[in-house]
PDB file of C-alpha atoms in Angstrom:
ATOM      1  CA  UNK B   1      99.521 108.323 118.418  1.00 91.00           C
ATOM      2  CA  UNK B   2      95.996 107.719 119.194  1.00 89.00           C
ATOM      3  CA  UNK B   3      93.369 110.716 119.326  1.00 94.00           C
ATOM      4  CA  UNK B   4      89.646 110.383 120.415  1.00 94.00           C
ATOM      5  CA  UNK B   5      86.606 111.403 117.944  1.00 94.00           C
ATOM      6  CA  UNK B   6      83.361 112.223 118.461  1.00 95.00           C
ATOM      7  CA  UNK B   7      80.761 110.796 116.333  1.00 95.00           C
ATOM      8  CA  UNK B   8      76.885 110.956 116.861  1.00 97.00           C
ATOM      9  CA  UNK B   9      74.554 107.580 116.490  1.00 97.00           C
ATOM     10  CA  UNK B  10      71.130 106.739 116.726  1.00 98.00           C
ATOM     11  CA  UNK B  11      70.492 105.029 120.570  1.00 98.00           C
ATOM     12  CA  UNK B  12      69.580 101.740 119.068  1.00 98.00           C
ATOM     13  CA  UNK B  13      72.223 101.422 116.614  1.00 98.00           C
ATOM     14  CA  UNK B  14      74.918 101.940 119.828  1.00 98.00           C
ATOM     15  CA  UNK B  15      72.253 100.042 121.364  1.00 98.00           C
ATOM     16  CA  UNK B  16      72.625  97.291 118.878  1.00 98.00           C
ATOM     17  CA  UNK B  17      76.192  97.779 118.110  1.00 98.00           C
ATOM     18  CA  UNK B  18      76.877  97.491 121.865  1.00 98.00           C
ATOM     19  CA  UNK B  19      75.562  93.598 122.126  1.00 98.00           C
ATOM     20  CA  UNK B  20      76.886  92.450 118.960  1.00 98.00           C
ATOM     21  CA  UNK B  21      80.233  93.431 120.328  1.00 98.00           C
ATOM     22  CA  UNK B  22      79.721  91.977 123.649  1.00 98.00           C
ATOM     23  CA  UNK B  23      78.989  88.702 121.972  1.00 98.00           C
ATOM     24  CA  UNK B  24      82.141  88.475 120.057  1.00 97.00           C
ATOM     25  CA  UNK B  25      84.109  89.449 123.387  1.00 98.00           C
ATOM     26  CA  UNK B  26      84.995  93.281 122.468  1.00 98.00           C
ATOM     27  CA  UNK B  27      84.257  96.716 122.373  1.00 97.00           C
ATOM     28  CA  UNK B  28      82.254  99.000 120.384  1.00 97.00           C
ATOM     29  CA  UNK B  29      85.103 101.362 119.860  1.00 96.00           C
ATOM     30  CA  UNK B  30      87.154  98.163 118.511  1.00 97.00           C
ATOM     31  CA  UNK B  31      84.893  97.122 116.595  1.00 97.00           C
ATOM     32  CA  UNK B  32      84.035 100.073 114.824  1.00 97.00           C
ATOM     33  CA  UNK B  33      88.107 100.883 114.668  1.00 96.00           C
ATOM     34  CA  UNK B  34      88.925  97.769 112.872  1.00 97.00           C
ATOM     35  CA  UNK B  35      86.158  98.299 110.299  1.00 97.00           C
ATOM     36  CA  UNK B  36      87.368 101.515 109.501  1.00 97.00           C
ATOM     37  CA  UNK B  37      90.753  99.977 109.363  1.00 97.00           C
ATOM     38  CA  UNK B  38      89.592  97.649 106.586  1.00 98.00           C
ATOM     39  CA  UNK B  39      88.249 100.204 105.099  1.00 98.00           C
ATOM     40  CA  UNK B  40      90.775 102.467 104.843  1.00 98.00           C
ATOM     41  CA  UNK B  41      93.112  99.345 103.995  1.00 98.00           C
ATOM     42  CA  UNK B  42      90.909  97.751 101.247  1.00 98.00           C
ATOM     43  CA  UNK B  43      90.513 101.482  99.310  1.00 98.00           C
ATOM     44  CA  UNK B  44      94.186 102.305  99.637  1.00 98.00           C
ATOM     45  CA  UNK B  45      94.694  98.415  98.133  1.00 98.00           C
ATOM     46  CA  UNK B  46      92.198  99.503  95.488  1.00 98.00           C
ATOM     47  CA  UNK B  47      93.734 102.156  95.007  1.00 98.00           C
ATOM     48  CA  UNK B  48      97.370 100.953  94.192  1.00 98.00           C
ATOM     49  CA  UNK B  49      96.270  97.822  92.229  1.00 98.00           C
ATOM     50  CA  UNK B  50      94.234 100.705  90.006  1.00 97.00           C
ATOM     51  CA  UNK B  51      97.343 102.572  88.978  1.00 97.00           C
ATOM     52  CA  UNK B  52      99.332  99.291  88.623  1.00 96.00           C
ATOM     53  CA  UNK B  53      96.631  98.293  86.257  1.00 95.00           C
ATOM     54  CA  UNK B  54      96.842 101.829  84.657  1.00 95.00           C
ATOM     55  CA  UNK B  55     100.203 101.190  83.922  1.00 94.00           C
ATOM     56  CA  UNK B  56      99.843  97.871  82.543  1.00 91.00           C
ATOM     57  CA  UNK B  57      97.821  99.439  80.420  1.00 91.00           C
ATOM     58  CA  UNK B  58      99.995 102.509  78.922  1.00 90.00           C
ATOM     59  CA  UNK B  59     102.698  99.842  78.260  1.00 88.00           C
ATOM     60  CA  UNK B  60     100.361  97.310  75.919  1.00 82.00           C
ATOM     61  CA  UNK B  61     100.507  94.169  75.227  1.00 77.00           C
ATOM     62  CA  UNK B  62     103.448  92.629  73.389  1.00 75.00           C
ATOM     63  CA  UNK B  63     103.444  89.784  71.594  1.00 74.00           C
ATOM     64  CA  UNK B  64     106.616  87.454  70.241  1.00 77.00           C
ATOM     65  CA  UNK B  65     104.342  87.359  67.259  1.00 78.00           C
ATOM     66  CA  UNK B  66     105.747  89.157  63.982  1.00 81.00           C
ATOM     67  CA  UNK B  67     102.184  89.964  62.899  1.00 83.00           C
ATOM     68  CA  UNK B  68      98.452  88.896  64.265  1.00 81.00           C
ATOM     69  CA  UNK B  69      96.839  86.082  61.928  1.00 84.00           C
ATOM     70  CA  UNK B  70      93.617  87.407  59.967  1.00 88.00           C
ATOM     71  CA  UNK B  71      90.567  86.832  60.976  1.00 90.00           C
ATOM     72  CA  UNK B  72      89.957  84.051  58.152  1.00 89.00           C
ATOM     73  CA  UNK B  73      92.918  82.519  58.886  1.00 88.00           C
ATOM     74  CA  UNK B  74      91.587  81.817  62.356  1.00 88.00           C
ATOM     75  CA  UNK B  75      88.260  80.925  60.882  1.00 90.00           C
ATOM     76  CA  UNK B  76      89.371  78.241  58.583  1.00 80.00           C
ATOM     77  CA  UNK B  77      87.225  75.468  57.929  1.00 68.00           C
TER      78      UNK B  77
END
């Protein structure tokens, strides 16, 4: 369901926002409703690879090794 908003904008930012639309064959109200689309998609994106990451992170990192190598085993000339 679609509802209509009002928002308040300088006259030469509508001004401005008006012919860049025009150019790429649209409408101001498109325009600015897919941005805030992408917006709202890109934080809620953010937002679920965060907690994934989260989780990744509670769980650790298991290794199939019995035991880590010291550190002058790995520096052996």
């Amino acid at each position: 369901m679609k509802q209509n908003i009002t928002i308040s904008l300088d006259k030469d930012l509508i001004r401005t926002g008006k012919v860049i639309a025009a150019q790429r064959g649209t409408s101001l109200n498109r325009m600015l409703r897919l941005e805030l689309e992408r917006i709202i998609q890109n934080a809620r994106q953010y937002d679920m690879v965060k907690q994934k990451a989260i989780a990744a992170m509670k769980a650790g990192f298991h290794s199939s090794m019995d035991r880590y190598p010291s550190r002058d085993e790995l520096h052996e000339r």
